[in-house]
Coordinates of C-alpha atoms and ligand atoms in Angstrom, one line a residue:
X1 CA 43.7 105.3 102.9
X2 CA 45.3 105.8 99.5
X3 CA 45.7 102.4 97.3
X4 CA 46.3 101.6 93.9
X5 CA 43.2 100.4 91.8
X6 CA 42.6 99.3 88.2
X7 CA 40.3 101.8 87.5
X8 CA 37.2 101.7 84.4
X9 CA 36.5 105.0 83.5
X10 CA 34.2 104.4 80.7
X11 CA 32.2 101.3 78.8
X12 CA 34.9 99.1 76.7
X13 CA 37.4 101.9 78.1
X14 CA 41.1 100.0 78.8
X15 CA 41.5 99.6 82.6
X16 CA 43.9 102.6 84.1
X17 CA 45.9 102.2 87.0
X18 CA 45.1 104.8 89.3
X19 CA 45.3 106.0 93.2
X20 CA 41.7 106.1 94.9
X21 CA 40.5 106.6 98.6
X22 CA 39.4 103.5 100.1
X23 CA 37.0 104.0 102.9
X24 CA 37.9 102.5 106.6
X25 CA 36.5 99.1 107.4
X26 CA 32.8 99.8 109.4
X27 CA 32.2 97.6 112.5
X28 CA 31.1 94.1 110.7
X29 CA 33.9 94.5 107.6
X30 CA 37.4 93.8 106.9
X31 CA 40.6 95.8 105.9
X32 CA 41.9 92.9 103.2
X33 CA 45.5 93.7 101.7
X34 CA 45.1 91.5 98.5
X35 CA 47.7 89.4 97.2
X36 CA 46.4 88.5 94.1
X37 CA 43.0 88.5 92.3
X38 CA 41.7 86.1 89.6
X39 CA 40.2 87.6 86.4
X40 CA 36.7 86.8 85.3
X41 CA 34.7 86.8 82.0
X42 CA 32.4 88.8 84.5
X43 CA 34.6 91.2 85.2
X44 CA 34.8 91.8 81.4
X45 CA 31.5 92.0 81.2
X46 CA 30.9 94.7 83.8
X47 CA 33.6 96.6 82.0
X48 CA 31.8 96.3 78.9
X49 CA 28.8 97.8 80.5
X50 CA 26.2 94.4 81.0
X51 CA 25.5 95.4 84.3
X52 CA 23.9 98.2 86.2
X53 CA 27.4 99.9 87.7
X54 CA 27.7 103.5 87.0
X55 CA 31.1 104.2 85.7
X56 CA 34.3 105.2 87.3
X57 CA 34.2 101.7 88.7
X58 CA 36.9 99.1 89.6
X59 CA 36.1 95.4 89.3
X60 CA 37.5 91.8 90.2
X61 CA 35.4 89.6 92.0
X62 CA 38.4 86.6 93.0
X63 CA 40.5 88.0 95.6
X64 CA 43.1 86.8 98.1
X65 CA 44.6 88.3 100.7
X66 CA 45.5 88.7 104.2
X67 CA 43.4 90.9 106.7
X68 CA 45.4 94.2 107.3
X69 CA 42.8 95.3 110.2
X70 CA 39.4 94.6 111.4
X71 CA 36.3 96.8 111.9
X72 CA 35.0 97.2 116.3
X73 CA 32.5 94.4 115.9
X74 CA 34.2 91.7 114.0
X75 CA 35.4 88.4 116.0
X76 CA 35.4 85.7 113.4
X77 CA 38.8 87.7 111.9
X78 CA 41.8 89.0 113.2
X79 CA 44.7 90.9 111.4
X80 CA 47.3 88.3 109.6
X81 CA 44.5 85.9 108.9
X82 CA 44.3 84.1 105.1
X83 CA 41.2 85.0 103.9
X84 CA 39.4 84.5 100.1
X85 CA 36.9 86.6 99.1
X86 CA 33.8 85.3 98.4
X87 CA 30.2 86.0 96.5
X88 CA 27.6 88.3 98.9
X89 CA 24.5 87.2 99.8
X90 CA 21.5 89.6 102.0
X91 CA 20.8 86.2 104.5
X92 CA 17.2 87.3 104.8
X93 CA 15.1 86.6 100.8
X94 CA 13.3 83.5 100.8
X95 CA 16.0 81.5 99.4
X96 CA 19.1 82.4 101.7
X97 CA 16.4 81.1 104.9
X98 CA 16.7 78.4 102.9
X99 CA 20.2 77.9 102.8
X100 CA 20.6 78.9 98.9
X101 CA 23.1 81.5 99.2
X102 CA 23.8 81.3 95.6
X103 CA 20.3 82.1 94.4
X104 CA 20.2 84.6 96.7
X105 CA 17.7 87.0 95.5
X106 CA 19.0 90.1 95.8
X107 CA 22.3 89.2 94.5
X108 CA 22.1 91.0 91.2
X109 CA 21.9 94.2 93.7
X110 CA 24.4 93.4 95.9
X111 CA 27.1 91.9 92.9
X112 CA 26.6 94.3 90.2
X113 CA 25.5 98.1 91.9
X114 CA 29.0 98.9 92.4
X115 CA 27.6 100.3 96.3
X116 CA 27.7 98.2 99.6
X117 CA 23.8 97.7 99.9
X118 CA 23.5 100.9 101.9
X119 CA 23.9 103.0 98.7
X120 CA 27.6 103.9 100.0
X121 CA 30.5 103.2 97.7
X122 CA 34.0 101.9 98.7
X123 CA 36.3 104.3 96.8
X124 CA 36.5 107.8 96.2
X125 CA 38.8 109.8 93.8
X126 CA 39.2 113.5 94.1
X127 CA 36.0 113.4 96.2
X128 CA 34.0 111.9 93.7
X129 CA 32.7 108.4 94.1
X130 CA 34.8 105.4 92.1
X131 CA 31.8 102.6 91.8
X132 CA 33.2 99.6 94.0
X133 CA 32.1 96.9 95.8
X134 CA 31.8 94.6 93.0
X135 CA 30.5 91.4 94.3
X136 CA 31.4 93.4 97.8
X137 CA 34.7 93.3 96.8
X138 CA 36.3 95.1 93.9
X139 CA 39.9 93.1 94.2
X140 CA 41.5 94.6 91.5
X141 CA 43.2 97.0 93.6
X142 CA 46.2 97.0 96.4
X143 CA 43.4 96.6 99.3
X144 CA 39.7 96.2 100.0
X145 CA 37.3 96.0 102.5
X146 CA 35.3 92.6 102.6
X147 CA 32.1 92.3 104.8
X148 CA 33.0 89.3 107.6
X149 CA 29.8 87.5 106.0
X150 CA 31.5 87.2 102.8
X151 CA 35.1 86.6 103.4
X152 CA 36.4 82.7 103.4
X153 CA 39.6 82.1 106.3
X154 CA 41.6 79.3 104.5
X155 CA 45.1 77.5 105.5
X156 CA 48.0 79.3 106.1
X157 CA 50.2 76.9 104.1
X158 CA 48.4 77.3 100.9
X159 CA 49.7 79.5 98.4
X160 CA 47.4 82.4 98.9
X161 CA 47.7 83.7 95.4
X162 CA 46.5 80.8 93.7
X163 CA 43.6 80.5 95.9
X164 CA 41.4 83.8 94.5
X165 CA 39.9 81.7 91.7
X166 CA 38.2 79.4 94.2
X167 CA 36.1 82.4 95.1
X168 CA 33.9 82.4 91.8
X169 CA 34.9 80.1 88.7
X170 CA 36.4 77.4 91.4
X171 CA 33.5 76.8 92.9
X172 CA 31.0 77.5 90.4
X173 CA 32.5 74.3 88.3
X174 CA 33.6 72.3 91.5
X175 CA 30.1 72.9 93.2
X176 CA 28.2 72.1 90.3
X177 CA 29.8 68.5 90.6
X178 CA 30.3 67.9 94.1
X179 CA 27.6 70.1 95.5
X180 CA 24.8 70.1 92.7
X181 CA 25.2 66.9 90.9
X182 CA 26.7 64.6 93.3
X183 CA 28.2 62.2 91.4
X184 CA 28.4 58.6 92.4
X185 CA 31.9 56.5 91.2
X186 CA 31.5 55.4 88.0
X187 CA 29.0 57.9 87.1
X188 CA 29.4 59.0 83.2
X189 CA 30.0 62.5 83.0
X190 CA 30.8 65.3 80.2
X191 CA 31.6 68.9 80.0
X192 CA 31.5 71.1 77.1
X193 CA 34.0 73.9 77.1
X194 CA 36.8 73.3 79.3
X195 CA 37.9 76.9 80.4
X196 CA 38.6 77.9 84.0
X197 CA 35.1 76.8 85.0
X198 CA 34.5 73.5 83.0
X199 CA 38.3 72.6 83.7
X200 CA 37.0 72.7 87.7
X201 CA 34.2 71.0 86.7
X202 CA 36.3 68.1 85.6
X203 CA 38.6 68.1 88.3
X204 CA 36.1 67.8 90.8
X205 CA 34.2 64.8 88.6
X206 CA 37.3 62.7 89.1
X207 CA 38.2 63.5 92.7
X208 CA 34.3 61.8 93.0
X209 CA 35.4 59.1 90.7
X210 CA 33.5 59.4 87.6
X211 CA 34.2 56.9 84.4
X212 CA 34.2 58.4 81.6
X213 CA 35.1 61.8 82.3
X214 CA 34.5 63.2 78.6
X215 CA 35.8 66.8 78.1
X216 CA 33.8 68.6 74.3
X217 CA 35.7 71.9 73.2
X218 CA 37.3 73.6 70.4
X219 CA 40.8 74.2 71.2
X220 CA 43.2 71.2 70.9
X221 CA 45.3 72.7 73.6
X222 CA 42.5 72.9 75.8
X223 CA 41.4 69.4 75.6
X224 CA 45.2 68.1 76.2
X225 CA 45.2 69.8 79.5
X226 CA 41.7 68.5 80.0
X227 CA 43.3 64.9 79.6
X228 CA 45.9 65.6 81.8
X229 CA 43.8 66.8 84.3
X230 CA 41.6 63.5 84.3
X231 CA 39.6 63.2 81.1
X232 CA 39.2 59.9 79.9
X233 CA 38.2 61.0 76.6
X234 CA 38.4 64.4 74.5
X235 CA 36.5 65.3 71.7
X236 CA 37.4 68.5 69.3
X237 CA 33.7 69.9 68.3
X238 CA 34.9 71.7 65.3
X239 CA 34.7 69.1 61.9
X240 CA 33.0 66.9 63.8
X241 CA 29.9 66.5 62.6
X242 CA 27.7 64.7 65.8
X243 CA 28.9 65.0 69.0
X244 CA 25.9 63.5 70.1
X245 CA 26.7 60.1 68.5
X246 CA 30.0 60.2 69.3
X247 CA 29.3 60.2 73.2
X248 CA 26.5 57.7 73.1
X249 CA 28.7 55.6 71.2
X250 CA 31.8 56.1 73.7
X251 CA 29.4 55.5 77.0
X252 CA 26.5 53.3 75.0
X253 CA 23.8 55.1 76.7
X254 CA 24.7 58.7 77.2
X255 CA 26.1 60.2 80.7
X256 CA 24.7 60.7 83.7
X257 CA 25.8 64.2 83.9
X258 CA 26.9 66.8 81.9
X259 CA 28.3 70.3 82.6
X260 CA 27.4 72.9 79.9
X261 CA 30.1 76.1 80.4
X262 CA 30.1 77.5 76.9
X263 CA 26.9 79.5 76.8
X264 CA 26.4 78.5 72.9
X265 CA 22.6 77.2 72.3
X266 CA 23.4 74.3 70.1
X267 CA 26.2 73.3 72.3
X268 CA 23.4 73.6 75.5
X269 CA 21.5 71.5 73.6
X270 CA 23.9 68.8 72.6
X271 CA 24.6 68.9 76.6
X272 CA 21.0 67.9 77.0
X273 CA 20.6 65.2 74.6
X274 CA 23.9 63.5 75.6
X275 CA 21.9 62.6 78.7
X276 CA 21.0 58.9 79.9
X277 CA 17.5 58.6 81.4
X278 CA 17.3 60.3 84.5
X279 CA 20.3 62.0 83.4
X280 CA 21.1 65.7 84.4
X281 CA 22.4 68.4 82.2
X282 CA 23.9 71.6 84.6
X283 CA 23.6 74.6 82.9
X284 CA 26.8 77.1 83.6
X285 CA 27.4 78.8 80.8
X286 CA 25.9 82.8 80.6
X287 CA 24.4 83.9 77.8
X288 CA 23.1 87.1 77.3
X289 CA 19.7 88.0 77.6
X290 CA 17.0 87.4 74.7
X291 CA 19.1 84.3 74.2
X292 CA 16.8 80.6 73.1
X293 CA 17.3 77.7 72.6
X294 CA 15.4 74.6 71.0
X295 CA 15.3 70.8 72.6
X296 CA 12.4 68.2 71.6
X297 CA 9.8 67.8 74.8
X298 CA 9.9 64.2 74.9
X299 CA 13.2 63.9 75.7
X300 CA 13.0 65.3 79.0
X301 CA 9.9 62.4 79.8
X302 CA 12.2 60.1 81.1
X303 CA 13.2 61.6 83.9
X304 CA 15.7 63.9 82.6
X305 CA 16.7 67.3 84.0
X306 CA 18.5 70.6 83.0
X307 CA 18.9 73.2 85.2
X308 CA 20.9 76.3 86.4
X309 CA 23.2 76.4 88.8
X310 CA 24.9 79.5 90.5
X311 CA 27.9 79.6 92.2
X312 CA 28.0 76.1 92.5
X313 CA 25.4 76.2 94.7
X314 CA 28.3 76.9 97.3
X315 CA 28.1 77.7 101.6
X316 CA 31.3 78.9 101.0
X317 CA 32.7 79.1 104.2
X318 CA 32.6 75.3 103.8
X319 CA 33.0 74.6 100.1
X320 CA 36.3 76.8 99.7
X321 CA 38.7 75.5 102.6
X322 CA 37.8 72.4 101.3
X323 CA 38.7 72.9 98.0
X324 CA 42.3 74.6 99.5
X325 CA 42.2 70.9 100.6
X326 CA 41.8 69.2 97.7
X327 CA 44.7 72.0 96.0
X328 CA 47.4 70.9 98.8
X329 CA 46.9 67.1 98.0
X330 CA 47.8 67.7 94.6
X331 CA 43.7 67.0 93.3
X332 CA 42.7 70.5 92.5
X333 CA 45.9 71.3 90.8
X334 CA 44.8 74.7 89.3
X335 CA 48.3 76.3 89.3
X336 CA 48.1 74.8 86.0
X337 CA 45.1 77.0 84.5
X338 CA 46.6 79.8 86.1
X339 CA 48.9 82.2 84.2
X340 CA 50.2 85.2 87.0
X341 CA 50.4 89.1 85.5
X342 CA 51.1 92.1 87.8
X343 CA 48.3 94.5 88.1
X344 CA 49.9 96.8 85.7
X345 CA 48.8 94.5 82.8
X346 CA 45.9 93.7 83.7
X347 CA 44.5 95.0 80.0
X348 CA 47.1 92.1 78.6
X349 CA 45.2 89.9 81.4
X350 CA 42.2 90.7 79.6
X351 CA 43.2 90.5 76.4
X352 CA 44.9 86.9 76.9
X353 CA 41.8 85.6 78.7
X354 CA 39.5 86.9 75.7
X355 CA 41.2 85.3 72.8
X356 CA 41.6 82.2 75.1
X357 CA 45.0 82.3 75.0
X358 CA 45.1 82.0 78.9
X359 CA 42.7 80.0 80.5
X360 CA 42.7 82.1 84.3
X361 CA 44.6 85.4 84.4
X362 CA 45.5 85.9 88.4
X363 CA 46.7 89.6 88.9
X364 CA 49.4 90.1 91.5
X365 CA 49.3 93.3 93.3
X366 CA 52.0 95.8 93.9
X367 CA 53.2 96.5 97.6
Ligands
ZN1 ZN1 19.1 86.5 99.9
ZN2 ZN1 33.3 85.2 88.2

């Protein structure tokens, strides 16, 4: 069928809106008719040529729509269902037998190919193949087919285009507290850089009760919505000079956990040293690759521990309605990170989310 797709013809290239072929939903996949689709500093990135998608190629990796039709085989959907579009997986590396879907590891391959992992692509123009399946998905565009595996059925009282977001930077932050670090009430916590992923991050430490919830960044407007949103404390990094001290001296001891979203080394390491003993320091932030950074040995000897987390270490079919939950009882309120621009200006989108102006673009689709 014809839809209408934000297009990337080129590396760094301005998205164009354009009409492509979308291919019809195979037996195990799903016609989606997205509503609206959050933006992602990943999204950028592809753009921008970090990954290993040929070009033309359409991105957007947050979708939310409502099934339009349903391939021969598929019996977990049916057409008017809710459904958010979620992070593939292959369900048969060492790690998804496991259960860790997030480290999956052929995800690179089945994220960032811009095919479904048969080699086929999504989306044709003229004949010629438009690079899709971005995550599986490739949601910036009026439709898109979403294999069953992948897609999330959530509540049909929720506001549907609010609910995209949940499918990466939502749960990567959320699931890195609730899912990852576990918190216990009480628990000291941090997070350094409160964008769309540290600002889920935070919600999800106080729905688990932590005291203090300390939010680190470098844009006073940030760190008021931080407080709003359940920071006990905020801290602007820039002019001051240890960041360190300040949070020892705030908790007396350091936190228990601390979220690290801002992909800076010296910040990553200031995450790491603001940790108690037996303290854990949850490493979010991407940096690019060749990137180091420096911490003393010693300090990880009592019982310390930093480590990476992917997609919040999310089941998703699990994690996300829950998190739908926690939006309807007013906990999760992430309307209020959430600035809405129709597909049309989705370069603004980009533009607004770059210079931090807006903290999650959601792009509504024309229909
Ligand atoms: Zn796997
Ligand atoms: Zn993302």
């Amino acid at each position: 069928m014809q839809i209408t797709a934000a297009v990337a013809r080129e590396k760094f290239a301005p998205f164009s809106i354009e009409q492509v072929e979308l291919a019809d939903p195979r037996p195990d996949e799903l016609l989606v008719r997205i509503v609206a689709s959050g933006m992602c500093q990943t999204d950028q990135h592809g753009r921008d040529g970090y990954f290993d998608i040929p070009f033309p190629a359409v991105f957007g990796h947050e979708g939310a729509g409502v099934v339009a039709a349903v391939g021969s085989g598929v019996t977990k959907f049916a057409p008017g269902d809710h459904v958010v579009m979620s992070f593939p997986w292959c369900g048969t590396c060492a790690n998804c037998r496991r259960r860790m879907e997030s480290h999956c590891e052929n995800s690179r391959v089945l994220k960032m190919r811009g095919t479904r992992p048969d080699g086929s692509t999504l989306m044709r123009r003229n004949g010629a193949p438009v690079y899709s399946a971005f995550f599986q998905q490739s949601s910036f565009a009026t439709y898109a087919i979403a294999n069953e595996r992948f897609a999330v059925k959530v509540r049909k009282d929720a506001p549907l285009e609010l609910l995209g977001p949940f499918a990466c930077s939502g749960q990567t932050g959320a699931g890195a507290v609730l899912n990852t670090m576990q918190p216990r009430p009480g628990d000291a916590f941090a997070v350094f850089g409160v964008g769309a992923v540290g600002l889920s991050g935070l919600m999800a430490a106080k729905i688990a009760g932590c005291d203090p919830i300390i939010a680190v960044d470098i844009h006073d407007q940030r760190l008021a919505l931080a407080r709003e949103l359940g920071a006990t404390h905020t801290v602007n990094h820039t002019g001051r000079g240890d960041v360190v001290a300040h949070i020892r001296k705030l908790t007396g001891i350091g936190v228990r956990y601390s979220l690290e979203t801002s992909a800076v080394p010296a910040v990553f390491r200031e995450a790491i040293e603001a940790l108690m003993p037996a303290g854990t320091c949850v490493l979010l932030g991407s940096a690019p690759r060749g990137t180091e950074v420096s911490f003393e040995m010693p300090f990880l000897q009592f019982g310390r521990v930093v480590r990476g987390v992917s997609q919040g270490e999310s089941h998703p079919q699990e994690f996300i309605p829950k998190l739908v939950d926690f939006l309807m009882q007013g906990r999760m309120p992430v309307d209020r990170l959430v600035k809405f621009y129709p597909l049309d200006e989705i370069n603004q989108a980009a533009h607004d989310s770059s210079n931090g102006a807006t903290i999650k673009p959601v792009l509504r689709m024309p229909h």
